[in-house]
mmCIF file of C-alpha atoms and ligand atoms in Angstrom:
data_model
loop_
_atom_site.group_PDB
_atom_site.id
_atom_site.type_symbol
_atom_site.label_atom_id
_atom_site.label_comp_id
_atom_site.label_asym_id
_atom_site.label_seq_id
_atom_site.Cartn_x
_atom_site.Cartn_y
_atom_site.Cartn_z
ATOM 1 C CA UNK A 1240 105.744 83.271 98.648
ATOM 2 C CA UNK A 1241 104.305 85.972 96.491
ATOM 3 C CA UNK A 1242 101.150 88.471 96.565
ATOM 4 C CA UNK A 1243 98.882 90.503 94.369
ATOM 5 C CA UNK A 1244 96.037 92.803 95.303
ATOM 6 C CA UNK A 1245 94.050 95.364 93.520
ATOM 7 C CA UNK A 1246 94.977 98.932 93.318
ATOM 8 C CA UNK A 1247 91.729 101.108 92.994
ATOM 9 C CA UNK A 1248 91.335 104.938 92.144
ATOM 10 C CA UNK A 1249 89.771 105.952 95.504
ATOM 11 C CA UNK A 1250 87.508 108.843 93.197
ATOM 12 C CA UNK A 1251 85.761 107.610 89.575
ATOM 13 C CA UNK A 1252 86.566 111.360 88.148
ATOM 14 C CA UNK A 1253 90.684 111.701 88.451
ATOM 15 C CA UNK A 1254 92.961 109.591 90.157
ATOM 16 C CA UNK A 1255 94.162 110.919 93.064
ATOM 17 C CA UNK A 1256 95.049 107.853 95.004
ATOM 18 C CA UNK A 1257 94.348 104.133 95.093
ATOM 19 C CA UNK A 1258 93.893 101.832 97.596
ATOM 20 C CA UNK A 1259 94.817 98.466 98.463
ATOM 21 C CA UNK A 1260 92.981 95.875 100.831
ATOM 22 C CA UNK A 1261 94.784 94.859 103.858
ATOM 23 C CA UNK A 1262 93.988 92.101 106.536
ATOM 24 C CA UNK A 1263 94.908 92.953 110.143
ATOM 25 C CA UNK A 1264 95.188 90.950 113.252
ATOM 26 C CA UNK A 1265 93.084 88.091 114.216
ATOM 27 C CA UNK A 1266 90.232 87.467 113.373
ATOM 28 C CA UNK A 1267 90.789 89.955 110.349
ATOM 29 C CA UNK A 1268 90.134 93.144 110.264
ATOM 30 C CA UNK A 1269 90.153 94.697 106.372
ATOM 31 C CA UNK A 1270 91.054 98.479 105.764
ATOM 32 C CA UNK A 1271 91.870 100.168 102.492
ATOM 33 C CA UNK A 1272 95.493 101.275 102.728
ATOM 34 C CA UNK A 1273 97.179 103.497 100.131
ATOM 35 C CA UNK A 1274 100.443 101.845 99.139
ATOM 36 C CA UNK A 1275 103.204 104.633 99.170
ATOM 37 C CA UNK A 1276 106.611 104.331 97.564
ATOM 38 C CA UNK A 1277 107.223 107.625 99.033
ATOM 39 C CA UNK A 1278 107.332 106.922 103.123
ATOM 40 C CA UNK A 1279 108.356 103.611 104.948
ATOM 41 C CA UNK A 1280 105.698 104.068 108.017
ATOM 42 C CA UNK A 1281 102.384 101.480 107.656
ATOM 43 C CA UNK A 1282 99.893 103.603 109.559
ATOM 44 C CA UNK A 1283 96.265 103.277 109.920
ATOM 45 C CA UNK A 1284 92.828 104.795 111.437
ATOM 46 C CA UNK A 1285 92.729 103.299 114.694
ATOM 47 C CA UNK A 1286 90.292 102.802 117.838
ATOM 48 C CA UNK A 1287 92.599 104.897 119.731
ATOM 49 C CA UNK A 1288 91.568 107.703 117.583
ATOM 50 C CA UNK A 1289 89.025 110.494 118.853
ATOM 51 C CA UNK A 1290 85.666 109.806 117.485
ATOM 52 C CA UNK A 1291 85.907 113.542 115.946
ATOM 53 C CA UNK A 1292 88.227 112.341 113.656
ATOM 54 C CA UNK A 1293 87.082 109.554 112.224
ATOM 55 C CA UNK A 1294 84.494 110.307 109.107
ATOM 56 C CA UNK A 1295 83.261 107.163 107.730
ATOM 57 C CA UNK A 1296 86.947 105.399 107.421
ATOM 58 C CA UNK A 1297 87.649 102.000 108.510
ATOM 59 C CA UNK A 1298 89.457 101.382 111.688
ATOM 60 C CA UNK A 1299 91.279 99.187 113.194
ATOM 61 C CA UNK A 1300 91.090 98.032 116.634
ATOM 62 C CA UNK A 1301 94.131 95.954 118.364
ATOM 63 C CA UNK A 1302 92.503 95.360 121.405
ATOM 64 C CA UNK A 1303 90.160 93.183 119.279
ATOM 65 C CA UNK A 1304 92.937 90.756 117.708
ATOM 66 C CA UNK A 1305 94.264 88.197 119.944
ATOM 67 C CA UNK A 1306 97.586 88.268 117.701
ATOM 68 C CA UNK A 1307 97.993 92.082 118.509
ATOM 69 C CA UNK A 1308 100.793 93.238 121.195
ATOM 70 C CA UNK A 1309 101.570 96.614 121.965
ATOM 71 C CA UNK A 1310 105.188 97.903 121.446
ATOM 72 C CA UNK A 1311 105.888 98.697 124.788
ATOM 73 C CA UNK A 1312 107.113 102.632 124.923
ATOM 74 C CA UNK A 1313 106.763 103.670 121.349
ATOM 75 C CA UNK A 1314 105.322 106.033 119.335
ATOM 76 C CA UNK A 1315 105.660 107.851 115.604
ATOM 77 C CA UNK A 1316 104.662 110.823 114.240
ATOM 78 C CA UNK A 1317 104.846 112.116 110.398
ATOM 79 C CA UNK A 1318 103.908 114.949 108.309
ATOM 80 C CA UNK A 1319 103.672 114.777 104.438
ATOM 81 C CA UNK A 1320 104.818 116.898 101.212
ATOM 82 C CA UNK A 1321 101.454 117.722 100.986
ATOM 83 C CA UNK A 1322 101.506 119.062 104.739
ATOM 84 C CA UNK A 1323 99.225 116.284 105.862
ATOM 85 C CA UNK A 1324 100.319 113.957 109.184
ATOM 86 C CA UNK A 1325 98.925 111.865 111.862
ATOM 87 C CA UNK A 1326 100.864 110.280 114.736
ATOM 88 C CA UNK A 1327 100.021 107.814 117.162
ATOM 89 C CA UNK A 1328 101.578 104.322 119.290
ATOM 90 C CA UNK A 1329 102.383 100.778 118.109
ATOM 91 C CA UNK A 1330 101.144 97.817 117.633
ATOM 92 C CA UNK A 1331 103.006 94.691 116.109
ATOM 93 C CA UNK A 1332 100.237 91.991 114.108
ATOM 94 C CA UNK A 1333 99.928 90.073 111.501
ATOM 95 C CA UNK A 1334 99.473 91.721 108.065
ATOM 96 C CA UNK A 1335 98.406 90.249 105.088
ATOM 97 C CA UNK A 1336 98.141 91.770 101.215
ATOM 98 C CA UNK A 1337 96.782 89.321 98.658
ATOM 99 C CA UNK A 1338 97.935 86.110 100.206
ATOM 100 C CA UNK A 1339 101.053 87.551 101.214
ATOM 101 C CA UNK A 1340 101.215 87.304 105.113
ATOM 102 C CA UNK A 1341 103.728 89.412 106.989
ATOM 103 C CA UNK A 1342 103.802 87.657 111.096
ATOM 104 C CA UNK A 1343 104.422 90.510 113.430
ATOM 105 C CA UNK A 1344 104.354 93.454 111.211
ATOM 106 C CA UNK A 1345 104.518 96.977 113.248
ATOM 107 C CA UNK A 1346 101.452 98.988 112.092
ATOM 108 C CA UNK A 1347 101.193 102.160 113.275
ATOM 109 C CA UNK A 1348 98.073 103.152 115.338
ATOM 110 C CA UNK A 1349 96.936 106.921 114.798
ATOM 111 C CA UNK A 1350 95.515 108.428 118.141
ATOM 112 C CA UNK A 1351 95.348 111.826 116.156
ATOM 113 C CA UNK A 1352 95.330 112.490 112.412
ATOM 114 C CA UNK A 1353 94.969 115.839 110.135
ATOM 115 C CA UNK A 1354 92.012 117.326 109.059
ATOM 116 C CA UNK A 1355 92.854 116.253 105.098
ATOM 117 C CA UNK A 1356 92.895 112.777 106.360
ATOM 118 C CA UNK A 1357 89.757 113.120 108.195
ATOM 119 C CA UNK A 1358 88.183 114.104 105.265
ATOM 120 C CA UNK A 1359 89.274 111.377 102.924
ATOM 121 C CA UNK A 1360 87.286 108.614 103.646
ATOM 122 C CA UNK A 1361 88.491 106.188 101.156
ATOM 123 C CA UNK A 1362 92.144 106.325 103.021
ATOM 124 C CA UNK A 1363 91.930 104.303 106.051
ATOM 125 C CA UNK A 1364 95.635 104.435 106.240
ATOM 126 C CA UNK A 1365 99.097 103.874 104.314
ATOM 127 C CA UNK A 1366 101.528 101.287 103.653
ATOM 128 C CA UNK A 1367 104.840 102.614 102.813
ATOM 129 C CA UNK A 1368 106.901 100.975 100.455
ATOM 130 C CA UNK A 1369 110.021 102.972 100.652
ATOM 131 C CA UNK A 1370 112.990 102.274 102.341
ATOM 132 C CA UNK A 1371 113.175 101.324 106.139
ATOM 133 C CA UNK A 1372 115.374 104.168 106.905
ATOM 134 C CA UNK A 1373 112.758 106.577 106.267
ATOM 135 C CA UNK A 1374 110.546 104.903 108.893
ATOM 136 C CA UNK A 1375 109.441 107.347 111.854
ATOM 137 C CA UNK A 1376 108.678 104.615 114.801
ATOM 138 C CA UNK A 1377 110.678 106.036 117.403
ATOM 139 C CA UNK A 1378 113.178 105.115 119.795
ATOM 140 C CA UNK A 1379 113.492 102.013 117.323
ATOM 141 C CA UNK A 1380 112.831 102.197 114.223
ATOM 142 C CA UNK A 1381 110.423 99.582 112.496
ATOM 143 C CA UNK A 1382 110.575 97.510 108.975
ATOM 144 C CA UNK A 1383 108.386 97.889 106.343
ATOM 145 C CA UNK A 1384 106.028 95.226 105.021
ATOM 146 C CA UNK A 1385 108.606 94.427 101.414
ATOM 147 C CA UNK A 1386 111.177 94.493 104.021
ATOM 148 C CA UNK A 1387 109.762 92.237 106.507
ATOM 149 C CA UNK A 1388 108.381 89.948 103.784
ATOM 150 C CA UNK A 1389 111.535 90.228 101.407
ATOM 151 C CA UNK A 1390 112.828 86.893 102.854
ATOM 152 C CA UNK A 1391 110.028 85.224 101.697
ATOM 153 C CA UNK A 1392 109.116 86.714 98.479
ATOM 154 C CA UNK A 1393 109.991 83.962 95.881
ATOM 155 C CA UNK A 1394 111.911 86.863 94.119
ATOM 156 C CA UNK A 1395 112.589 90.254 96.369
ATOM 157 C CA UNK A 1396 110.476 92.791 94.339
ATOM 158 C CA UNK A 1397 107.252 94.238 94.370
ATOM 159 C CA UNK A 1398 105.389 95.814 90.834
ATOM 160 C CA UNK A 1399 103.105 98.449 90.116
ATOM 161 C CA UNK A 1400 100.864 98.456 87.343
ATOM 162 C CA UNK A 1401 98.713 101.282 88.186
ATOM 163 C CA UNK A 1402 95.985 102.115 85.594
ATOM 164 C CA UNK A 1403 94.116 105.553 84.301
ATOM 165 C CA UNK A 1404 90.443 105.903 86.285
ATOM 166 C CA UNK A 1405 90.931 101.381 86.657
ATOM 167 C CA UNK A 1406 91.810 99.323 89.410
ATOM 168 C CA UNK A 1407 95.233 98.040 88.834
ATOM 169 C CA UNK A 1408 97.537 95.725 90.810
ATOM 170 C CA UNK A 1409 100.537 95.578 93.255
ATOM 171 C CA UNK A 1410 101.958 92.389 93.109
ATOM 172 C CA UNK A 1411 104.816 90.784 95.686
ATOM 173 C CA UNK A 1412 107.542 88.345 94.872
ATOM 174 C CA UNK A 1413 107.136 87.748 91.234
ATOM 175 C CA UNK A 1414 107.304 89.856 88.010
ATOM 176 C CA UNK A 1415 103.779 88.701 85.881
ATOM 177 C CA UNK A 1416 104.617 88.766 82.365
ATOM 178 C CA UNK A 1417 101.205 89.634 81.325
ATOM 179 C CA UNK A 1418 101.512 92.675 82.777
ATOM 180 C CA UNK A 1419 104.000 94.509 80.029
ATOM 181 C CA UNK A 1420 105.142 94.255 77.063
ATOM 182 C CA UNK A 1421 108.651 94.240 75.355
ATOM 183 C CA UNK A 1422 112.037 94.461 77.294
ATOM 184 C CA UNK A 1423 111.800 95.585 81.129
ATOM 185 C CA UNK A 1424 115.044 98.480 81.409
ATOM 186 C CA UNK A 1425 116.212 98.111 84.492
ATOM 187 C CA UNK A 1426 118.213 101.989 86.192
ATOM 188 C CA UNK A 1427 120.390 101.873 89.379
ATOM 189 C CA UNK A 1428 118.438 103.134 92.236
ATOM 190 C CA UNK A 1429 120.071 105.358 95.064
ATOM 191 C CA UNK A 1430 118.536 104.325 98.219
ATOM 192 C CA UNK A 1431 120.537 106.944 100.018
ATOM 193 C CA UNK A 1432 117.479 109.964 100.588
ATOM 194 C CA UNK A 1433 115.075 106.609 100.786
ATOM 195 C CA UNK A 1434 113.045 106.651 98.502
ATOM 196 C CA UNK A 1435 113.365 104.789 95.021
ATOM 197 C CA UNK A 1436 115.572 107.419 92.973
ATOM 198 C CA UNK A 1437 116.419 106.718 89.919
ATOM 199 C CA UNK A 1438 117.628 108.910 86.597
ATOM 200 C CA UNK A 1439 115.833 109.294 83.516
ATOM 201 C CA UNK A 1440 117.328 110.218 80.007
ATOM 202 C CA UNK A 1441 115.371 112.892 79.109
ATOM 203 C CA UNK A 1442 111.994 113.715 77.819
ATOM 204 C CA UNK A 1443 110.156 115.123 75.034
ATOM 205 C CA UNK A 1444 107.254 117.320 74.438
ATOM 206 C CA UNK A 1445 104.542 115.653 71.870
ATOM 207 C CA UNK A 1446 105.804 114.489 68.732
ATOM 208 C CA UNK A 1447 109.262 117.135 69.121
ATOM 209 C CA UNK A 1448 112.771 115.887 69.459
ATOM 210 C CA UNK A 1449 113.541 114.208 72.641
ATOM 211 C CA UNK A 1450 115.890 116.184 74.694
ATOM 212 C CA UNK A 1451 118.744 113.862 76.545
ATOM 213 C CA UNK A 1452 118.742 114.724 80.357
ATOM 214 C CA UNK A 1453 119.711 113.321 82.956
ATOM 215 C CA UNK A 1454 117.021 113.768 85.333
ATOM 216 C CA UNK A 1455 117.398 112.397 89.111
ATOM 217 C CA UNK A 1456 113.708 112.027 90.633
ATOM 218 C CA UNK A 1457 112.070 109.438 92.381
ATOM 219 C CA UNK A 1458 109.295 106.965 91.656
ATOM 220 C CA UNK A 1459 106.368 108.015 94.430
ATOM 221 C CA UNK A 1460 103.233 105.722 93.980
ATOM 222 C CA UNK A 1461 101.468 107.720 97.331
ATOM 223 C CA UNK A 1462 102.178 110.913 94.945
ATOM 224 C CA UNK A 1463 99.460 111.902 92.218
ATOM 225 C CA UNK A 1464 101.122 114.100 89.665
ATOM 226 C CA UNK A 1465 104.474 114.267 87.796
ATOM 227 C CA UNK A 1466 106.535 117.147 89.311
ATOM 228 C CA UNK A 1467 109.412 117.969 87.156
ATOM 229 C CA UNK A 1468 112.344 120.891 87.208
ATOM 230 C CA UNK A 1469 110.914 124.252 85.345
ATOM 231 C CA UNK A 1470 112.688 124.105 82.361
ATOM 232 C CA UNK A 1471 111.095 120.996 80.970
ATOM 233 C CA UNK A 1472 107.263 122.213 82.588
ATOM 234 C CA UNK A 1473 107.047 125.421 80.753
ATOM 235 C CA UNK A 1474 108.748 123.784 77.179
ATOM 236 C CA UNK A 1475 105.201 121.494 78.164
ATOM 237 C CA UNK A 1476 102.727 124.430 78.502
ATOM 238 C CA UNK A 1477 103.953 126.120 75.769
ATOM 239 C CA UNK A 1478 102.511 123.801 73.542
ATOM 240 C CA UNK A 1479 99.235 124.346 75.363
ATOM 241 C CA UNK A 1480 96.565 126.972 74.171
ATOM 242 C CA UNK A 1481 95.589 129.151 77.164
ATOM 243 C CA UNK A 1482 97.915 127.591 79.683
ATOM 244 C CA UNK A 1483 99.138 129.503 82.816
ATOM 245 C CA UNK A 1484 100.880 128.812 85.835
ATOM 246 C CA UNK A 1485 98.093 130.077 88.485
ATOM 247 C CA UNK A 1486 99.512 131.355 91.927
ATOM 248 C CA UNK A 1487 95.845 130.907 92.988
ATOM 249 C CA UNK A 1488 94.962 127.103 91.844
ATOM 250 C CA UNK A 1489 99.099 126.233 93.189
ATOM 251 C CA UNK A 1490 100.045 125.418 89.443
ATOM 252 C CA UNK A 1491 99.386 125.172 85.284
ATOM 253 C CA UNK A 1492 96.118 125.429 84.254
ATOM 254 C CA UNK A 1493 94.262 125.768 80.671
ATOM 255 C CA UNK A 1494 91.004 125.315 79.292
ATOM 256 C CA UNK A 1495 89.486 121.938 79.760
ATOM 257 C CA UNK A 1496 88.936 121.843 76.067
ATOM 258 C CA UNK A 1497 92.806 122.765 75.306
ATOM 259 C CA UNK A 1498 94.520 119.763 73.236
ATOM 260 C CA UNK A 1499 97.035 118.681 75.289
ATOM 261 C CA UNK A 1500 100.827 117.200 74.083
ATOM 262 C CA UNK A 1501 101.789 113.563 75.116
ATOM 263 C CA UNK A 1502 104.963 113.541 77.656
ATOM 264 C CA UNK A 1503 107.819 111.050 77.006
ATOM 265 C CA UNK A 1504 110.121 110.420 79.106
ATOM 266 C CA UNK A 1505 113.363 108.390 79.311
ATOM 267 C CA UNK A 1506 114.814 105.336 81.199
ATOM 268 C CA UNK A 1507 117.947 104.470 79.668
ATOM 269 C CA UNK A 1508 117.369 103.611 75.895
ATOM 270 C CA UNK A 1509 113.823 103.188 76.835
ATOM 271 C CA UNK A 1510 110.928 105.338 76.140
ATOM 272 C CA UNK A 1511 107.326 105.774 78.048
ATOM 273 C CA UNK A 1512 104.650 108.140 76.528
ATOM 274 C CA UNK A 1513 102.243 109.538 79.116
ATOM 275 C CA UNK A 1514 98.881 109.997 76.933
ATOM 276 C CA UNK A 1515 97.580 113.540 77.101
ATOM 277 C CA UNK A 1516 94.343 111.987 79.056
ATOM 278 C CA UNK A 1517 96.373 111.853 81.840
ATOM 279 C CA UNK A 1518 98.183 115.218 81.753
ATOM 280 C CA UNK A 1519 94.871 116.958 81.670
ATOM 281 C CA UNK A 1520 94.043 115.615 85.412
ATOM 282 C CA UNK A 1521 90.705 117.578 86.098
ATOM 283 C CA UNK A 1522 88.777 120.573 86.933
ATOM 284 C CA UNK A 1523 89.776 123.177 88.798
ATOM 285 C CA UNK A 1524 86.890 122.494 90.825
ATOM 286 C CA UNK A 1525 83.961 120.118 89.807
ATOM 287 C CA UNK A 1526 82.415 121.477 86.568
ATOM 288 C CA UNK A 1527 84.784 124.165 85.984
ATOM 289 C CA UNK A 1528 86.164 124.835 82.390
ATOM 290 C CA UNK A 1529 89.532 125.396 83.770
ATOM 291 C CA UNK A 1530 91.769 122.485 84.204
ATOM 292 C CA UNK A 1531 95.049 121.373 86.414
ATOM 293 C CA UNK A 1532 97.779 119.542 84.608
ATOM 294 C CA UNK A 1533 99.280 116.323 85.335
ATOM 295 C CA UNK A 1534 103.188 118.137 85.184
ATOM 296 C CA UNK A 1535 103.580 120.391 87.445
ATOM 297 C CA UNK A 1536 107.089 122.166 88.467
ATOM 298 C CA UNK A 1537 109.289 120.733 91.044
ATOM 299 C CA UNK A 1538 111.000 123.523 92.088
ATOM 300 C CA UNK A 1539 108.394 124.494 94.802
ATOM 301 C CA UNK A 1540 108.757 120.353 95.885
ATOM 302 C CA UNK A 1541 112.888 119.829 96.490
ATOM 303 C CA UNK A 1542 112.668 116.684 94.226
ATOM 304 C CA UNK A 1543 111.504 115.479 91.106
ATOM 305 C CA UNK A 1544 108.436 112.851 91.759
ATOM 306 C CA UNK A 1545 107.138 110.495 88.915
ATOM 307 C CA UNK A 1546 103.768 110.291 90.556
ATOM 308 C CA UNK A 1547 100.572 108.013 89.834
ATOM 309 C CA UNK A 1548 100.331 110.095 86.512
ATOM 310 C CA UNK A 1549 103.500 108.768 84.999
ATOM 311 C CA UNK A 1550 103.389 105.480 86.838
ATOM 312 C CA UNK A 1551 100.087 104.612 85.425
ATOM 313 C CA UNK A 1552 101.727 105.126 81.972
ATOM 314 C CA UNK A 1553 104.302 101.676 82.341
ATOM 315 C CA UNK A 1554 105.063 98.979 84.383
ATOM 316 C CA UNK A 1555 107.530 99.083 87.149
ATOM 317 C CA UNK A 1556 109.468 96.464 89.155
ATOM 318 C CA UNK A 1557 110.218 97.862 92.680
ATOM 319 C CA UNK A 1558 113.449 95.610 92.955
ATOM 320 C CA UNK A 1559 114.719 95.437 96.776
ATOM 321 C CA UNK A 1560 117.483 93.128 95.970
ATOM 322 C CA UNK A 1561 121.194 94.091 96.542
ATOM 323 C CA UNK A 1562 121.685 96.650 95.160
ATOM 324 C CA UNK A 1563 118.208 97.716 94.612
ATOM 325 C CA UNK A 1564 117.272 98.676 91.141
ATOM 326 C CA UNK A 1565 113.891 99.820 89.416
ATOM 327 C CA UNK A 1566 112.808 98.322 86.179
ATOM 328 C CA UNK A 1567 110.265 100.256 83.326
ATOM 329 C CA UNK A 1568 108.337 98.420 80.994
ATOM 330 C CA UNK A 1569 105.491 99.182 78.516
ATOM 331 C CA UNK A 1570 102.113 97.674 78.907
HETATM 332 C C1 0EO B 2747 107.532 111.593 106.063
HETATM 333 C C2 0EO B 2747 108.679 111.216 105.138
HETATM 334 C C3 0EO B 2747 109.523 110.126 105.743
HETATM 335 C C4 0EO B 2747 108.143 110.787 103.773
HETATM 336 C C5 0EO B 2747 107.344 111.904 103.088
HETATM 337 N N1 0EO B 2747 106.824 111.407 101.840
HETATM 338 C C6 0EO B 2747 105.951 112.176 101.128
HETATM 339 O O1 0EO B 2747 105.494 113.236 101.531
HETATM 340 C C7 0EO B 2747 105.531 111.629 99.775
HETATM 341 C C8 0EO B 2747 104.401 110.618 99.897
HETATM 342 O O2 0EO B 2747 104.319 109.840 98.710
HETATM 343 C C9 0EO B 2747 103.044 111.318 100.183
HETATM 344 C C10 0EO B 2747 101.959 110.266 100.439
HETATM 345 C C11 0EO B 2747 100.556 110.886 100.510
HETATM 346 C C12 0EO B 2747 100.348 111.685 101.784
HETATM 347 C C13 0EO B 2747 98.930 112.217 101.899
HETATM 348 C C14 0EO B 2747 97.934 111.081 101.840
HETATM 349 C C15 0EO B 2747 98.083 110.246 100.586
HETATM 350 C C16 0EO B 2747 99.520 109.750 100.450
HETATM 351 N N2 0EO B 2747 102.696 112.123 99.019
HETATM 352 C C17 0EO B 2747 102.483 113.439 99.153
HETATM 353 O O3 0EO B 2747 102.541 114.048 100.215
HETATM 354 C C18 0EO B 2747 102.110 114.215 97.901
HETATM 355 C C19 0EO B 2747 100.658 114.618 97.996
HETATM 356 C C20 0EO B 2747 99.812 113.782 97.050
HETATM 357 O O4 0EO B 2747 100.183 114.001 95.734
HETATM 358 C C21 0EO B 2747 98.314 114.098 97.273
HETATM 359 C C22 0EO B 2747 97.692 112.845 97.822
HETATM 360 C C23 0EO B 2747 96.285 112.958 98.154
HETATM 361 C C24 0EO B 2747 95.537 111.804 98.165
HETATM 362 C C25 0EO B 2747 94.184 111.831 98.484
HETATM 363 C C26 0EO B 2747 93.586 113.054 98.805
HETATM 364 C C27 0EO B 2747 94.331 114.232 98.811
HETATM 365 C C28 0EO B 2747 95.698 114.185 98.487
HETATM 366 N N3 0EO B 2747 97.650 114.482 96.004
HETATM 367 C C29 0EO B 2747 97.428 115.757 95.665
HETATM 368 O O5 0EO B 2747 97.734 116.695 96.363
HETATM 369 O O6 0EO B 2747 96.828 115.821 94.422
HETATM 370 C C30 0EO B 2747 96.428 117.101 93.839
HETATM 371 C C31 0EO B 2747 97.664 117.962 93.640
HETATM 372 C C32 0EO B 2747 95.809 116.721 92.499
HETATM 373 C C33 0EO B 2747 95.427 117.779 94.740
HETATM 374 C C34 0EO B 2747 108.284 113.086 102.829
HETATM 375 O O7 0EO B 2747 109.007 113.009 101.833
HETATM 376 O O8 0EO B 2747 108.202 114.037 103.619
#
């Protein structure tokens, strides 16, 4: 089998997430579910939450699906990079993502969540798409949706064509040539931490000479921004009238109207440009003249992330075979 569903910016001014549609239980229940490469827990806004913390989100109720059963004695709790977390018990239902159907899928039912998620109300929960072992359902651990579906995916992969301020797509199974463009370079990935890691070549600032690196970082589709070591940040914001790394605003910043370098970066023999649209992400705050960039430093993260910002500048093939790999094409 295969599937393909729409990946939409969850705010028209920056993109600082997208969500998927996902069908729950029976009859179905639809909630918009941000797809994250960077956890393996599929988690949503439940009816076991307290009204208090539910602002406008979508929720979903297992007591009203006649497919839903409870998993007897467990229970899951997470906390993000970004300090955000909910936790809650478990349900096991049927799942499906653009015609894909997952039977018995454990989704995660928050009974509390964090005041950043109340506050999002285009999140009504996640699907992680990283590796199983990073999965938090304890005392036994759950699959996630690729994995549980793997067996019948046509091919065992999932893609990500994530697009600047545009609904995209995630598709599952098959690799849609009309998606990219040229060759597809394929990198070993080293499921190890669980996430997709990967190593990159190098990079280069603008039109300067490309710098051959080997960079270890992993691709994090739940993760906005590019977060790369130091070194490689500040030879960026030199380039960049009026940049600064601000202690208060967490990062670089610059004047909106700054012209901003491209960002290349390396997969093998393979190179993907990140425009400079996307590496000046937005205002401070709304209207401001003072802008956040799409590279930030990772040394305050513990990893290197190619976020949405990088992401949205190729094509990738998620590939869960054995051994898993990730492929990079343009588009
Ligand atoms: C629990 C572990 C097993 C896995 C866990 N994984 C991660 O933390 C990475 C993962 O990709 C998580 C997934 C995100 C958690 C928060 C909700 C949205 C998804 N990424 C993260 O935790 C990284 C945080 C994101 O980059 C946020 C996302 C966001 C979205 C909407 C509104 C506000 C903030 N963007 C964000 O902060 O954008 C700014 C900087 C422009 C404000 C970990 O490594 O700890």
């Amino acid at each position: 089998g295969t599937g393909s569903a729409a990946a939409v910016p969850i705010n028209a001014d920056f993109d600082i997430a997208y969500v998927t549609p996902v069908t729950l239980g029976t009859p179905p229940q639809t909630l918009q579910l941000d797809f994250d490469s960077g956890s393996s827990d599929l988690w949503v806004f439940s009816s076991h939450l307290p009204t208090s913390q539910i602002r406008g989100q979508q929720i979903y109720a297992p007591n009203k699906s006649s497919t839903a059963k409870l998993l007897d004695g467990h229970s899951w709790s997470i906390t993000y990079g970004d300090g955000s977390g909910s936790r809650g018990n478990v349900y096991t239902d049927n799942v499906t993502v653009g015609g894909l159907t997952v039977g018995s899928q454990a989704i995660e039912c928050a009974q509390q969540v964090s005041s950043s998620f109340t506050t999002e109300d285009h999140i009504d929960g996640l699907v992680g798409l990283g590796f199983s072992t990073l999965n938090t359902v304890s005392p036994k651990s759950q699959l996630t949706f690729f994995d549980n579906a793997k067996s019948n995916l046509d091919s065992p992969v999932f893609t990500a064509d994530l697009k600047y301020k545009q609904a995209g797509t995630y598709d599952f199974g098959f690799i849609d040539e009309a998606k990219y463009t040229g060759e597809i370079t394929y990198v070993p990935v080293n499921s190890d931490p669980g996430y997709w890691t990967f190593p990159s070549s190098g990079y280069a600032v603008g039109s300067g000479n490309f710098t051959a690196s080997s960079i270890s970082g992993i691709a994090d589709t739940g993760t906005s921004l590019v977060y790369l070591p130091t070194a490689i940040v500040t030879a960026y914001y030199r380039q960049v009238q009026g940049a600064t790394n601000s202690r208060s605003y967490g990062g670089y910043v610059f004047p909106c109207a700054s012209t901003l370098p491209t960002f290349t970066f390396g997969v093998g023999a393979a190179r993907f440009t990140i425009p400079a649209a996307y590496l000046n992400y937005a205002p401070v705050t709304p209207g401001s003249a003072t802008c956040f960039g799409g590279l930030q430093s990772s040394s305050g993260v513990g990893i290197n992330i190619w976020g949405d910002v990088a992401l949205k500048a190729a094509f990738v093939v998620f590939n869960g075979g054995n051994p898993p790999t990730i492929g990079w094409a343009a588009k």
